[in-house]
GROMACS .gro file of C-alpha atoms in nm:
model
  288
    1MET     CA    1  -0.001  -0.012   0.008
    2THR     CA    2   0.126   0.327  -0.102
    3ASP     CA    3   0.266   0.526   0.210
    4VAL     CA    4   0.187   0.910   0.114
    5VAL     CA    5  -0.142   0.996  -0.059
    6GLY     CA    6  -0.327   1.279  -0.188
    7ALA     CA    7  -0.657   1.382   0.009
    8ILE     CA    8  -0.875   1.648  -0.117
    9GLU     CA    9  -1.227   1.779   0.085
   10LEU     CA   10  -1.454   1.950  -0.103
   11GLY     CA   11  -1.711   2.110   0.102
   12GLY     CA   12  -2.009   2.368   0.086
   13SER     CA   13  -1.804   2.651   0.175
   14HIS     CA   14  -1.404   2.563   0.134
   15VAL     CA   15  -1.192   2.322  -0.049
   16SER     CA   16  -0.914   2.146   0.148
   17ALA     CA   17  -0.582   1.930  -0.003
   18ALA     CA   18  -0.301   1.761   0.203
   19ARG     CA   19  -0.071   1.481   0.162
   20VAL     CA   20  -0.175   1.202   0.426
   21ARG     CA   21   0.138   0.945   0.568
   22LEU     CA   22  -0.069   0.625   0.646
   23ALA     CA   23   0.193   0.487   0.841
   24THR     CA   24   0.168   0.762   1.105
   25TRP     CA   25  -0.188   0.955   0.973
   26ARG     CA   26   0.038   1.296   0.978
   27VAL     CA   27  -0.114   1.522   0.751
   28GLU     CA   28   0.143   1.713   0.578
   29GLY     CA   29   0.132   2.038   0.338
   30PHE     CA   30  -0.245   2.136   0.412
   31ARG     CA   31  -0.403   2.377   0.232
   32ARG     CA   32  -0.756   2.499   0.278
   33THR     CA   33  -0.946   2.784   0.040
   34PRO     CA   34  -1.268   2.930   0.099
   35LEU     CA   35  -1.547   2.900  -0.173
   36LEU     CA   36  -1.812   3.159  -0.268
   37PRO     CA   37  -2.174   3.031  -0.325
   38GLU     CA   38  -2.182   3.246  -0.613
   39ALA     CA   39  -1.868   3.150  -0.761
   40SER     CA   40  -1.872   3.042  -1.136
   41ARG     CA   41  -1.804   2.712  -1.274
   42ALA     CA   42  -1.437   2.845  -1.394
   43GLN     CA   43  -1.393   3.011  -1.077
   44LEU     CA   44  -1.440   2.697  -0.847
   45ILE     CA   45  -1.227   2.463  -1.054
   46GLU     CA   46  -0.972   2.699  -1.047
   47SER     CA   47  -0.970   2.688  -0.646
   48ILE     CA   48  -1.029   2.312  -0.638
   49VAL     CA   49  -0.731   2.241  -0.889
   50THR     CA   50  -0.536   2.515  -0.747
   51THR     CA   51  -0.572   2.406  -0.380
   52ALA     CA   52  -0.492   2.011  -0.472
   53ARG     CA   53  -0.159   2.132  -0.660
   54ALA     CA   54  -0.047   2.294  -0.338
   55GLY     CA   55  -0.148   2.011  -0.112
   56ALA     CA   56  -0.167   1.702  -0.273
   57SER     CA   57   0.142   1.739  -0.538
   58GLY     CA   58   0.401   1.445  -0.593
   59THR     CA   59   0.107   1.170  -0.464
   60THR     CA   60   0.011   0.921  -0.754
   61ARG     CA   61  -0.319   0.829  -0.568
   62VAL     CA   62  -0.574   1.069  -0.456
   63GLY     CA   63  -0.882   1.029  -0.258
   64VAL     CA   64  -1.134   1.308  -0.256
   65ALA     CA   65  -1.429   1.341  -0.034
   66THR     CA   66  -1.753   1.526  -0.121
   67PRO     CA   67  -2.101   1.608  -0.049
   68GLY     CA   68  -2.386   1.445  -0.227
   69PRO     CA   69  -2.569   1.405  -0.455
   70PHE     CA   70  -2.248   1.253  -0.643
   71ASP     CA   71  -2.181   1.002  -0.927
   72TYR     CA   72  -1.874   0.868  -0.659
   73GLU     CA   73  -1.788   0.638  -0.939
   74ARG     CA   74  -1.770   0.858  -1.263
   75GLY     CA   75  -1.667   1.142  -1.049
   76ILE     CA   76  -1.932   1.373  -1.144
   77SER     CA   77  -2.119   1.645  -0.902
   78LEU     CA   78  -2.474   1.615  -0.921
   79ILE     CA   79  -2.564   1.887  -0.653
   80ARG     CA   80  -2.880   2.105  -0.769
   81GLY     CA   81  -3.057   2.350  -0.521
   82LEU     CA   82  -2.866   2.347  -0.196
   83GLY     CA   83  -2.686   2.671  -0.202
   84LYS     CA   84  -2.328   2.514  -0.270
   85LEU     CA   85  -2.114   2.388  -0.529
   86GLU     CA   86  -2.416   2.464  -0.774
   87SER     CA   87  -2.170   2.586  -1.059
   88VAL     CA   88  -1.982   2.257  -1.092
   89TYR     CA   89  -2.301   2.050  -1.167
   90GLY     CA   90  -2.257   1.768  -1.442
   91THR     CA   91  -1.853   1.820  -1.392
   92ASP     CA   92  -1.587   1.562  -1.454
   93LEU     CA   93  -1.375   1.626  -1.141
   94ARG     CA   94  -1.148   1.322  -1.216
   95ALA     CA   95  -1.080   1.460  -1.550
   96GLU     CA   96  -0.997   1.836  -1.379
   97LEU     CA   97  -0.779   1.695  -1.114
   98VAL     CA   98  -0.597   1.432  -1.360
   99GLY     CA   99  -0.520   1.702  -1.568
  100ALA     CA  100  -0.412   1.910  -1.303
  101LEU     CA  101  -0.196   1.654  -1.096
  102PRO     CA  102   0.121   1.558  -1.328
  103GLY     CA  103   0.162   1.188  -1.264
  104LEU     CA  104  -0.208   1.107  -1.157
  105GLU     CA  105  -0.408   0.822  -1.322
  106PRO     CA  106  -0.770   0.811  -1.366
  107ALA     CA  107  -0.803   0.475  -1.173
  108ASN     CA  108  -0.605   0.648  -0.887
  109VAL     CA  109  -0.867   0.877  -0.801
  110ALA     CA  110  -1.100   0.783  -0.529
  111PHE     CA  111  -1.446   0.954  -0.465
  112LEU     CA  112  -1.624   0.880  -0.141
  113ASN     CA  113  -1.927   1.073   0.081
  114ASP     CA  114  -1.776   1.344   0.273
  115ALA     CA  115  -1.959   1.224   0.595
  116GLU     CA  116  -1.821   0.855   0.514
  117ALA     CA  117  -1.432   1.010   0.484
  118PHE     CA  118  -1.486   1.164   0.814
  119ALA     CA  119  -1.606   0.889   1.013
  120LEU     CA  120  -1.308   0.643   0.846
  121GLY     CA  121  -1.083   0.920   0.931
  122GLU     CA  122  -1.205   0.934   1.304
  123ALA     CA  123  -1.213   0.552   1.342
  124PHE     CA  124  -0.846   0.514   1.182
  125ALA     CA  125  -0.718   0.834   1.374
  126GLY     CA  126  -0.977   0.983   1.559
  127ALA     CA  127  -1.179   0.996   1.865
  128GLY     CA  128  -1.350   0.677   1.744
  129GLN     CA  129  -1.021   0.456   1.695
  130ARG     CA  130  -1.073   0.237   1.995
  131TYR     CA  131  -1.457   0.156   1.902
  132SER     CA  132  -1.589  -0.123   1.709
  133ARG     CA  133  -1.930   0.045   1.639
  134VAL     CA  134  -1.923   0.393   1.505
  135LEU     CA  135  -2.221   0.641   1.450
  136ALA     CA  136  -2.069   0.939   1.300
  137ILE     CA  137  -2.233   1.271   1.259
  138THR     CA  138  -2.148   1.598   1.037
  139LEU     CA  139  -2.324   1.914   1.112
  140GLY     CA  140  -2.270   2.188   0.871
  141THR     CA  141  -2.502   2.336   0.596
  142GLY     CA  142  -2.683   2.020   0.630
  143LEU     CA  143  -2.675   1.665   0.840
  144GLY     CA  144  -2.452   1.411   0.729
  145SER     CA  145  -2.406   1.062   0.843
  146ALA     CA  146  -2.214   0.739   0.861
  147PHE     CA  147  -2.205   0.390   1.003
  148LEU     CA  148  -1.905   0.156   1.080
  149VAL     CA  149  -1.851  -0.149   1.225
  150GLY     CA  150  -1.473  -0.264   1.238
  151GLY     CA  151  -1.344   0.005   1.046
  152GLU     CA  152  -1.597  -0.055   0.764
  153ILE     CA  153  -1.889   0.147   0.646
  154ARG     CA  154  -2.208  -0.029   0.654
  155ARG     CA  155  -2.527   0.101   0.485
  156GLU     CA  156  -2.785  -0.152   0.566
  157GLY     CA  157  -2.858  -0.353   0.852
  158PRO     CA  158  -3.030  -0.322   1.199
  159GLY     CA  159  -3.063   0.043   1.293
  160ILE     CA  160  -2.870   0.192   0.967
  161PRO     CA  161  -3.107   0.383   0.756
  162PRO     CA  162  -3.134   0.338   0.350
  163ASP     CA  163  -2.746   0.407   0.193
  164GLY     CA  164  -2.673   0.482   0.555
  165SER     CA  165  -2.824   0.831   0.556
  166LEU     CA  166  -3.006   1.015   0.796
  167HIS     CA  167  -3.042   1.362   0.599
  168LEU     CA  168  -3.422   1.271   0.421
  169VAL     CA  169  -3.538   1.085   0.740
  170PRO     CA  170  -3.846   1.242   0.875
  171PHE     CA  171  -3.789   1.408   1.176
  172ARG     CA  172  -4.117   1.612   1.352
  173GLY     CA  173  -4.287   1.572   0.998
  174ARG     CA  174  -3.997   1.704   0.799
  175PRO     CA  175  -3.665   1.600   0.654
  176ALA     CA  176  -3.415   1.605   0.924
  177GLU     CA  177  -3.167   1.796   0.826
  178ASP     CA  178  -3.438   2.081   0.826
  179THR     CA  179  -3.437   2.091   1.132
  180ILE     CA  180  -3.092   2.009   1.246
  181SER     CA  181  -2.858   2.217   1.023
  182GLY     CA  182  -2.653   2.488   1.021
  183ARG     CA  183  -2.912   2.677   0.801
  184ALA     CA  184  -3.199   2.552   1.010
  185LEU     CA  185  -3.039   2.735   1.294
  186GLN     CA  186  -2.985   3.004   1.089
  187SER     CA  187  -3.404   3.013   1.015
  188ARG     CA  188  -3.481   2.960   1.353
  189HIS     CA  189  -3.274   3.282   1.456
  190GLY     CA  190  -3.461   3.471   1.189
  191GLU     CA  191  -3.411   3.689   0.881
  192ALA     CA  192  -3.079   3.851   0.859
  193SER     CA  193  -2.952   3.580   1.048
  194PRO     CA  194  -2.593   3.590   1.090
  195SER     CA  195  -2.344   3.300   1.026
  196VAL     CA  196  -2.350   3.023   1.251
  197GLU     CA  197  -1.992   3.110   1.368
  198LEU     CA  198  -2.111   3.480   1.468
  199LEU     CA  199  -2.430   3.316   1.649
  200ALA     CA  200  -2.192   3.092   1.824
  201GLY     CA  201  -2.010   3.411   1.928
  202LEU     CA  202  -2.346   3.583   2.032
  203ALA     CA  203  -2.373   3.282   2.292
  204ARG     CA  204  -2.107   3.254   2.406
  205ASP     CA  205  -2.140   3.635   2.484
  206GLY     CA  206  -2.412   3.585   2.684
  207ASP     CA  207  -2.705   3.639   2.404
  208THR     CA  208  -2.973   3.426   2.554
  209ARG     CA  209  -3.145   3.380   2.252
  210ALA     CA  210  -2.852   3.251   2.057
  211ARG     CA  211  -2.740   3.015   2.363
  212GLU     CA  212  -3.086   2.855   2.379
  213LEU     CA  213  -3.080   2.823   1.995
  214PHE     CA  214  -2.755   2.562   2.026
  215GLU     CA  215  -2.898   2.409   2.358
  216THR     CA  216  -3.212   2.337   2.129
  217LEU     CA  217  -2.992   2.177   1.857
  218GLY     CA  218  -2.833   1.967   2.070
  219ALA     CA  219  -3.167   1.832   2.230
  220ASP     CA  220  -3.291   1.745   1.880
  221LEU     CA  221  -3.040   1.586   1.735
  222GLY     CA  222  -3.055   1.378   2.091
  223GLN     CA  223  -3.405   1.330   2.010
  224PHE     CA  224  -3.338   1.241   1.630
  225LEU     CA  225  -3.120   1.005   1.703
  226ALA     CA  226  -3.235   0.829   1.933
  227PRO     CA  227  -3.399   0.520   1.770
  228TRP     CA  228  -3.116   0.492   1.539
  229VAL     CA  229  -2.858   0.477   1.851
  230HIS     CA  230  -3.060   0.200   2.032
  231GLY     CA  231  -3.107   0.018   1.665
  232PHE     CA  232  -2.733   0.041   1.573
  233GLN     CA  233  -2.616  -0.006   1.925
  234PRO     CA  234  -2.298   0.230   1.883
  235THR     CA  235  -2.024   0.238   2.125
  236CYS     CA  236  -1.903   0.565   2.015
  237LEU     CA  237  -2.130   0.866   1.854
  238VAL     CA  238  -1.870   1.113   1.694
  239VAL     CA  239  -2.007   1.467   1.608
  240GLY     CA  240  -1.810   1.668   1.341
  241GLY     CA  241  -1.866   1.904   1.040
  242SER     CA  242  -1.823   2.319   1.113
  243ILE     CA  243  -2.110   2.328   1.390
  244ALA     CA  244  -1.856   2.111   1.589
  245ARG     CA  245  -1.701   2.410   1.666
  246ALA     CA  246  -1.974   2.543   1.871
  247TRP     CA  247  -1.959   2.179   2.112
  248ASP     CA  248  -1.942   2.382   2.422
  249LEU     CA  249  -2.271   2.523   2.337
  250PHE     CA  250  -2.462   2.199   2.227
  251GLY     CA  251  -2.266   1.931   2.336
  252ASP     CA  252  -2.397   1.888   2.695
  253ALA     CA  253  -2.746   1.898   2.564
  254LEU     CA  254  -2.691   1.615   2.351
  255ARG     CA  255  -2.530   1.396   2.635
  256ARG     CA  256  -2.784   1.488   2.846
  257SER     CA  257  -3.101   1.360   2.589
  258HIS     CA  258  -3.241   1.092   2.783
  259ASP     CA  259  -3.310   0.950   2.438
  260ILE     CA  260  -2.971   0.862   2.358
  261GLY     CA  261  -2.914   0.669   2.685
  262THR     CA  262  -2.549   0.639   2.884
  263SER     CA  263  -2.372   0.324   2.669
  264THR     CA  264  -2.252   0.535   2.415
  265LEU     CA  265  -1.969   0.779   2.419
  266VAL     CA  266  -2.104   1.103   2.272
  267THR     CA  267  -1.802   1.315   2.174
  268ARG     CA  268  -1.663   1.608   1.957
  269ALA     CA  269  -1.425   1.490   1.670
  270ALA     CA  270  -1.058   1.452   1.766
  271ARG     CA  271  -0.925   1.589   1.446
  272LEU     CA  272  -1.191   1.801   1.336
  273ASP     CA  273  -1.002   1.972   1.065
  274GLU     CA  274  -0.835   1.659   0.925
  275ALA     CA  275  -1.076   1.341   0.959
  276ALA     CA  276  -1.226   1.389   0.625
  277LEU     CA  277  -0.901   1.410   0.467
  278LEU     CA  278  -0.770   1.101   0.637
  279GLY     CA  279  -1.072   0.886   0.554
  280ALA     CA  280  -1.051   0.987   0.205
  281ALA     CA  281  -0.659   0.899   0.183
  282ALA     CA  282  -0.740   0.563   0.311
  283ALA     CA  283  -1.033   0.510   0.051
  284ALA     CA  284  -0.762   0.599  -0.215
  285ALA     CA  285  -0.505   0.363  -0.067
  286SER     CA  286  -0.716   0.046  -0.056
  287SER     CA  287  -0.886   0.133  -0.392
  288ARG     CA  288  -0.775  -0.056  -0.688
   0.00000   0.00000   0.00000
């Protein structure tokens, strides 16, 4: 297995790239570039390939973690109507990366779901590495999920929703991510809501309304996850994504949820900025 592998994380608001040394799970040459929702296709592609060159250069295998919907086998984005990455709909990202990174062959570029990449990274080198059954949740613009048993992704089985995806599972009569996500948090705050980061700052500065929003988020997440936790029986529930940076504001409310129970470790990601890159690198290294 190749010891150093390139890794790229394509998010709704950023693209990150690095080289991952698999023997030690060390991340080298980390680069991160913000992506604007209104950016054109050419601008987004330029940001992606420039970041890839800076962070993942010199590697002959590359793993790419991306949000869905996405054709992971062909490397083509199918995202529409989600307020992110709209301009690269239908783009062959495999071809773009192969054209940008010398020595990279199409067969050596592996794409996988970003929540699954995050889960693998935390299972191999983060908060979930001592646990056999891991339920991973990412909270950002939307809600992502992944279920692992013995370090392997499971998309079906007891306590696992279809394809391992929780974001469209009904919660209070609506898809879960309509209630439990960054955009839901901002919607509850009202018109002209600041970013989630600014809302967290307000909460830490004593804004009662902002603090209650995060506590409600934690309680809602616990209630929503309860049947899946009881069905899947994870030994570790790990939370990542951009909203996990506000763990101090909602983590206790999630842990206090009677619906979650006490037999599962509930924790924030240990490698919040790196987990998806680690998982993407692992997937690329093991692909054929």
